[in-house]
Amino acid sequence: MKVGIVGWRGMVGSVLMQRMSAEKDFELFDAVFFSTSNAGGDAPQVARADRTLKDASDLKALAACDTIVTAQGGDYTNDVFPKLRAAGWKGYWIDAASALRMSDDAVIILDPVNLPVINDALARGVKDYIGSNCTVGLMLLALDGLLKADLIEWVSAMTYQAASGAGAPQMRELIEQMGQLHSSARDLLSDPASAILEIDHAVSMTLLSDQLPARSIGAPLAGSLIPWIHTDLGDGISGEERKAGAEANKILGRPAMGEPGSLIVEGLCVRVGAMRCHSQALTMKLRADLPLSEIEKILADANEWVTVISNNRDDSIRELSPAKVTGTMSIPIGRLRKLAMGPEYLSAFTVGDQLLWGAAEPLRRMLRLLLNKL
Ligand code: NAP
């Protein structure tokens, strides 16, 4: 198989390249690398057959590929994909961008959760396979067991989303903001006798000043948070929150949210000053009053990445943090307890690396599925 790879040096693309190299995926096919900015330059070392970067807008070069994997972004997809299909290209398109996710011709890929949906689509000749929104994918992986057993009536997710979900410039700016806050209080911090309210005042003034770097993020994030992610369509639901119900039901192969048989997914999405792991506090209504031990077993047995963390202080602090999970494939879920609203109401807290399972991993696994090598 000849696989065209576009967007390989961006944030998602770089993580994808790391994972594909670690899993020796490049030994399974001939990779051709494309660029929107450096056609003719050197392709990465793993390119065995062709060591030159192709132009990512060259339809002929793209059409020579059996499969195209792209993490280039929605603008690229919206520009190139329709032209390729209009020119008669019948290859597989695997994409990290959201542009095609809700298209009738596309399947959202999260194989540990929806392998039957993917296999059914492959059998029907579907050619477009799109990665999910990171937060939705991470939540479904964590709740995989309860979802497969059809035990969840509704779930509300209060998210704590990392800067990486907004992009590389936002990650850099978050650290710049942290540095500026520290600078504003450095002298006071070095004096053990200084008053905490003086330190607080210095930091607060910096948070609100025009000098705080906020060109990419648009607001203070270090020492603060942002309670709206993505677009405002005027109906009080953020773009990120709208994706949750729409994508979750499509991934699970269920009717659209609100239709009979659908999963109700609600919540508020919040950006916090974490680097690259999204966390979510979940409230669920289950369809049955199961013992907590049974719920934990169902969750833990669902897939090889989810781990149930005991609901105690030490384990929760040690295991359920973005700092612990970053750079790993692990999906811990903890803070599991029945709520005062009734025996079917359950709380949970889960964390996942949004660049791995939240973005890159489902793409490389889809490629392996096409090669029958998963
Ligand atoms: P990104 O880092 O901005 O990279 C996209 C492209 O920008 C690169 O492939 C590269 O293309 C170009 N680029 C320009 N200057 C660059 C530089 N200094 N370093 C690296 N690349 C540079 O985009 P991304 O965050 O990976 O997102 C890609 C797609 O994945 C988007 O559609 C996004 O919505 C989706 N997605 C993102 C996340 C996430 O957490 N960030 C999660 C799920 C899905 P050339 O090499 O052709 O110049």
mmCIF file with all atom_site columns, C-alpha atoms in Angstrom, residues 164-267:
data_model
loop_
_atom_site.group_PDB
_atom_site.id
_atom_site.type_symbol
_atom_site.label_atom_id
_atom_site.label_alt_id
_atom_site.label_comp_id
_atom_site.label_asym_id
_atom_site.label_entity_id
_atom_site.label_seq_id
_atom_site.pdbx_PDB_ins_code
_atom_site.Cartn_x
_atom_site.Cartn_y
_atom_site.Cartn_z
_atom_site.occupancy
_atom_site.B_iso_or_equiv
_atom_site.pdbx_formal_charge
_atom_site.auth_seq_id
_atom_site.auth_comp_id
_atom_site.auth_asym_id
_atom_site.auth_atom_id
_atom_site.pdbx_PDB_model_num
ATOM 1   C CA . SER A 1 164 ? -2.598  21.664 23.714 1.00 0.00 ? 164 SER A CA 1
ATOM 2   C CA . GLY A 1 165 ? -6.184  21.250 22.537 1.00 0.00 ? 165 GLY A CA 1
ATOM 3   C CA . ALA A 1 166 ? -6.074  24.853 21.352 1.00 0.00 ? 166 ALA A CA 1
ATOM 4   C CA . GLY A 1 167 ? -2.769  24.466 19.472 1.00 0.00 ? 167 GLY A CA 1
ATOM 5   C CA . ALA A 1 168 ? 1.008   24.819 19.750 1.00 0.00 ? 168 ALA A CA 1
ATOM 6   C CA . PRO A 1 169 ? 1.077   28.653 20.025 1.00 0.00 ? 169 PRO A CA 1
ATOM 7   C CA . GLN A 1 170 ? -1.361  28.454 22.948 1.00 0.00 ? 170 GLN A CA 1
ATOM 8   C CA . MET A 1 171 ? 0.889   25.944 24.745 1.00 0.00 ? 171 MET A CA 1
ATOM 9   C CA . ARG A 1 172 ? 3.836   28.302 24.381 1.00 0.00 ? 172 ARG A CA 1
ATOM 10  C CA . GLU A 1 173 ? 1.799   31.285 25.498 1.00 0.00 ? 173 GLU A CA 1
ATOM 11  C CA . LEU A 1 174 ? 0.576   29.470 28.614 1.00 0.00 ? 174 LEU A CA 1
ATOM 12  C CA . ILE A 1 175 ? 4.184   29.018 29.751 1.00 0.00 ? 175 ILE A CA 1
ATOM 13  C CA . GLU A 1 176 ? 4.947   32.654 28.905 1.00 0.00 ? 176 GLU A CA 1
ATOM 14  C CA . GLN A 1 177 ? 1.990   33.699 31.041 1.00 0.00 ? 177 GLN A CA 1
ATOM 15  C CA . MET A 1 178 ? 3.236   31.516 33.904 1.00 0.00 ? 178 MET A CA 1
ATOM 16  C CA . GLY A 1 179 ? 6.693   33.091 33.587 1.00 0.00 ? 179 GLY A CA 1
ATOM 17  C CA . GLN A 1 180 ? 5.303   36.612 33.598 1.00 0.00 ? 180 GLN A CA 1
ATOM 18  C CA . LEU A 1 181 ? 3.195   35.917 36.684 1.00 0.00 ? 181 LEU A CA 1
ATOM 19  C CA . HIS A 1 182 ? 6.240   34.561 38.482 1.00 0.00 ? 182 HIS A CA 1
ATOM 20  C CA . SER A 1 183 ? 8.354   37.554 37.441 1.00 0.00 ? 183 SER A CA 1
ATOM 21  C CA . SER A 1 184 ? 5.770   39.955 38.814 1.00 0.00 ? 184 SER A CA 1
ATOM 22  C CA . ALA A 1 185 ? 6.081   38.413 42.276 1.00 0.00 ? 185 ALA A CA 1
ATOM 23  C CA . ARG A 1 186 ? 9.700   37.209 42.221 1.00 0.00 ? 186 ARG A CA 1
ATOM 24  C CA . ASP A 1 187 ? 11.099  39.785 44.661 1.00 0.00 ? 187 ASP A CA 1
ATOM 25  C CA . LEU A 1 188 ? 8.223   39.321 47.088 1.00 0.00 ? 188 LEU A CA 1
ATOM 26  C CA . LEU A 1 189 ? 8.551   35.524 46.877 1.00 0.00 ? 189 LEU A CA 1
ATOM 27  C CA . SER A 1 190 ? 12.243  35.675 47.719 1.00 0.00 ? 190 SER A CA 1
ATOM 28  C CA . ASP A 1 191 ? 11.422  37.508 50.949 1.00 0.00 ? 191 ASP A CA 1
ATOM 29  C CA . PRO A 1 192 ? 9.927   34.993 53.439 1.00 0.00 ? 192 PRO A CA 1
ATOM 30  C CA . ALA A 1 193 ? 8.485   37.908 55.441 1.00 0.00 ? 193 ALA A CA 1
ATOM 31  C CA . SER A 1 194 ? 6.472   39.390 52.548 1.00 0.00 ? 194 SER A CA 1
ATOM 32  C CA . ALA A 1 195 ? 2.683   39.437 52.928 1.00 0.00 ? 195 ALA A CA 1
ATOM 33  C CA . ILE A 1 196 ? 0.712   36.928 50.834 1.00 0.00 ? 196 ILE A CA 1
ATOM 34  C CA . LEU A 1 197 ? -1.853  39.581 49.953 1.00 0.00 ? 197 LEU A CA 1
ATOM 35  C CA . GLU A 1 198 ? 0.923   41.693 48.435 1.00 0.00 ? 198 GLU A CA 1
ATOM 36  C CA . ILE A 1 199 ? 1.975   38.693 46.298 1.00 0.00 ? 199 ILE A CA 1
ATOM 37  C CA . ASP A 1 200 ? -1.636  38.089 45.335 1.00 0.00 ? 200 ASP A CA 1
ATOM 38  C CA . HIS A 1 201 ? -2.062  41.754 44.418 1.00 0.00 ? 201 HIS A CA 1
ATOM 39  C CA . ALA A 1 202 ? 1.062   41.731 42.207 1.00 0.00 ? 202 ALA A CA 1
ATOM 40  C CA . VAL A 1 203 ? -0.101  38.573 40.391 1.00 0.00 ? 203 VAL A CA 1
ATOM 41  C CA . SER A 1 204 ? -3.677  39.817 40.009 1.00 0.00 ? 204 SER A CA 1
ATOM 42  C CA . MET A 1 205 ? -2.496  43.111 38.512 1.00 0.00 ? 205 MET A CA 1
ATOM 43  C CA . THR A 1 206 ? -0.364  41.188 35.997 1.00 0.00 ? 206 THR A CA 1
ATOM 44  C CA . LEU A 1 207 ? -3.285  38.890 35.106 1.00 0.00 ? 207 LEU A CA 1
ATOM 45  C CA . LEU A 1 208 ? -5.394  41.904 34.209 1.00 0.00 ? 208 LEU A CA 1
ATOM 46  C CA . SER A 1 209 ? -2.668  43.984 32.561 1.00 0.00 ? 209 SER A CA 1
ATOM 47  C CA . ASP A 1 210 ? -2.203  44.504 28.819 1.00 0.00 ? 210 ASP A CA 1
ATOM 48  C CA . GLN A 1 211 ? 1.339   43.231 29.269 1.00 0.00 ? 211 GLN A CA 1
ATOM 49  C CA . LEU A 1 212 ? 0.271   39.598 29.839 1.00 0.00 ? 212 LEU A CA 1
ATOM 50  C CA . PRO A 1 213 ? 0.948   37.697 26.591 1.00 0.00 ? 213 PRO A CA 1
ATOM 51  C CA . ALA A 1 214 ? -2.514  36.590 25.407 1.00 0.00 ? 214 ALA A CA 1
ATOM 52  C CA . ARG A 1 215 ? -2.453  37.023 21.629 1.00 0.00 ? 215 ARG A CA 1
ATOM 53  C CA . SER A 1 216 ? -3.102  33.314 20.927 1.00 0.00 ? 216 SER A CA 1
ATOM 54  C CA . ILE A 1 217 ? -5.174  32.319 23.947 1.00 0.00 ? 217 ILE A CA 1
ATOM 55  C CA . GLY A 1 218 ? -7.132  35.564 24.079 1.00 0.00 ? 218 GLY A CA 1
ATOM 56  C CA . ALA A 1 219 ? -7.368  35.713 27.896 1.00 0.00 ? 219 ALA A CA 1
ATOM 57  C CA . PRO A 1 220 ? -5.394  34.878 31.045 1.00 0.00 ? 220 PRO A CA 1
ATOM 58  C CA . LEU A 1 221 ? -5.102  31.084 31.384 1.00 0.00 ? 221 LEU A CA 1
ATOM 59  C CA . ALA A 1 222 ? -2.187  30.673 33.817 1.00 0.00 ? 222 ALA A CA 1
ATOM 60  C CA . GLY A 1 223 ? -3.595  31.450 37.262 1.00 0.00 ? 223 GLY A CA 1
ATOM 61  C CA . SER A 1 224 ? -7.090  31.502 35.767 1.00 0.00 ? 224 SER A CA 1
ATOM 62  C CA . LEU A 1 225 ? -9.362  29.485 33.432 1.00 0.00 ? 225 LEU A CA 1
ATOM 63  C CA . ILE A 1 226 ? -11.577 30.054 30.385 1.00 0.00 ? 226 ILE A CA 1
ATOM 64  C CA . PRO A 1 227 ? -15.158 28.764 30.614 1.00 0.00 ? 227 PRO A CA 1
ATOM 65  C CA . TRP A 1 228 ? -15.844 28.643 26.856 1.00 0.00 ? 228 TRP A CA 1
ATOM 66  C CA . ILE A 1 229 ? -14.108 26.552 24.185 1.00 0.00 ? 229 ILE A CA 1
ATOM 67  C CA . HIS A 1 230 ? -14.627 26.954 20.438 1.00 0.00 ? 230 HIS A CA 1
ATOM 68  C CA . THR A 1 231 ? -17.368 28.963 18.740 1.00 0.00 ? 231 THR A CA 1
ATOM 69  C CA . ASP A 1 232 ? -20.396 30.837 20.091 1.00 0.00 ? 232 ASP A CA 1
ATOM 70  C CA . LEU A 1 233 ? -23.406 30.110 17.886 1.00 0.00 ? 233 LEU A CA 1
ATOM 71  C CA . GLY A 1 234 ? -25.679 32.270 20.029 1.00 0.00 ? 234 GLY A CA 1
ATOM 72  C CA . ASP A 1 235 ? -27.705 29.528 21.700 1.00 0.00 ? 235 ASP A CA 1
ATOM 73  C CA . GLY A 1 236 ? -25.619 29.210 24.869 1.00 0.00 ? 236 GLY A CA 1
ATOM 74  C CA . ILE A 1 237 ? -23.935 25.948 23.835 1.00 0.00 ? 237 ILE A CA 1
ATOM 75  C CA . SER A 1 238 ? -20.272 26.235 22.883 1.00 0.00 ? 238 SER A CA 1
ATOM 76  C CA . GLY A 1 239 ? -18.975 24.608 19.704 1.00 0.00 ? 239 GLY A CA 1
ATOM 77  C CA . GLU A 1 240 ? -16.982 22.148 21.817 1.00 0.00 ? 240 GLU A CA 1
ATOM 78  C CA . GLU A 1 241 ? -20.044 21.211 23.899 1.00 0.00 ? 241 GLU A CA 1
ATOM 79  C CA . ARG A 1 242 ? -22.146 20.677 20.771 1.00 0.00 ? 242 ARG A CA 1
ATOM 80  C CA . LYS A 1 243 ? -19.589 18.197 19.424 1.00 0.00 ? 243 LYS A CA 1
ATOM 81  C CA . ALA A 1 244 ? -19.936 15.985 22.514 1.00 0.00 ? 244 ALA A CA 1
ATOM 82  C CA . GLY A 1 245 ? -23.470 14.701 21.933 1.00 0.00 ? 245 GLY A CA 1
ATOM 83  C CA . ALA A 1 246 ? -23.260 14.740 18.148 1.00 0.00 ? 246 ALA A CA 1
ATOM 84  C CA . GLU A 1 247 ? -19.961 12.871 17.865 1.00 0.00 ? 247 GLU A CA 1
ATOM 85  C CA . ALA A 1 248 ? -20.526 10.467 20.768 1.00 0.00 ? 248 ALA A CA 1
ATOM 86  C CA . ASN A 1 249 ? -23.695 9.100  19.182 1.00 0.00 ? 249 ASN A CA 1
ATOM 87  C CA . LYS A 1 250 ? -22.130 8.890  15.735 1.00 0.00 ? 250 LYS A CA 1
ATOM 88  C CA . ILE A 1 251 ? -19.092 7.040  17.135 1.00 0.00 ? 251 ILE A CA 1
ATOM 89  C CA . LEU A 1 252 ? -21.349 4.584  18.957 1.00 0.00 ? 252 LEU A CA 1
ATOM 90  C CA . GLY A 1 253 ? -23.487 4.047  15.848 1.00 0.00 ? 253 GLY A CA 1
ATOM 91  C CA . ARG A 1 254 ? -26.578 5.329  17.667 1.00 0.00 ? 254 ARG A CA 1
ATOM 92  C CA . PRO A 1 255 ? -29.325 7.695  16.484 1.00 0.00 ? 255 PRO A CA 1
ATOM 93  C CA . ALA A 1 256 ? -28.618 11.444 16.731 1.00 0.00 ? 256 ALA A CA 1
ATOM 94  C CA . MET A 1 257 ? -28.732 12.860 20.252 1.00 0.00 ? 257 MET A CA 1
ATOM 95  C CA . GLY A 1 258 ? -32.304 13.338 21.450 1.00 0.00 ? 258 GLY A CA 1
ATOM 96  C CA . GLU A 1 259 ? -33.674 10.588 19.190 1.00 0.00 ? 259 GLU A CA 1
ATOM 97  C CA . PRO A 1 260 ? -34.913 7.371  20.837 1.00 0.00 ? 260 PRO A CA 1
ATOM 98  C CA . GLY A 1 261 ? -31.945 5.082  21.486 1.00 0.00 ? 261 GLY A CA 1
ATOM 99  C CA . SER A 1 262 ? -29.405 7.896  21.654 1.00 0.00 ? 262 SER A CA 1
ATOM 100 C CA . LEU A 1 263 ? -27.036 8.654  24.511 1.00 0.00 ? 263 LEU A CA 1
ATOM 101 C CA . ILE A 1 264 ? -27.615 12.027 26.154 1.00 0.00 ? 264 ILE A CA 1
ATOM 102 C CA . VAL A 1 265 ? -24.260 13.785 26.589 1.00 0.00 ? 265 VAL A CA 1
ATOM 103 C CA . GLU A 1 266 ? -24.266 17.197 28.244 1.00 0.00 ? 266 GLU A CA 1
ATOM 104 C CA . GLY A 1 267 ? -21.827 19.416 30.079 1.00 0.00 ? 267 GLY A CA 1
#
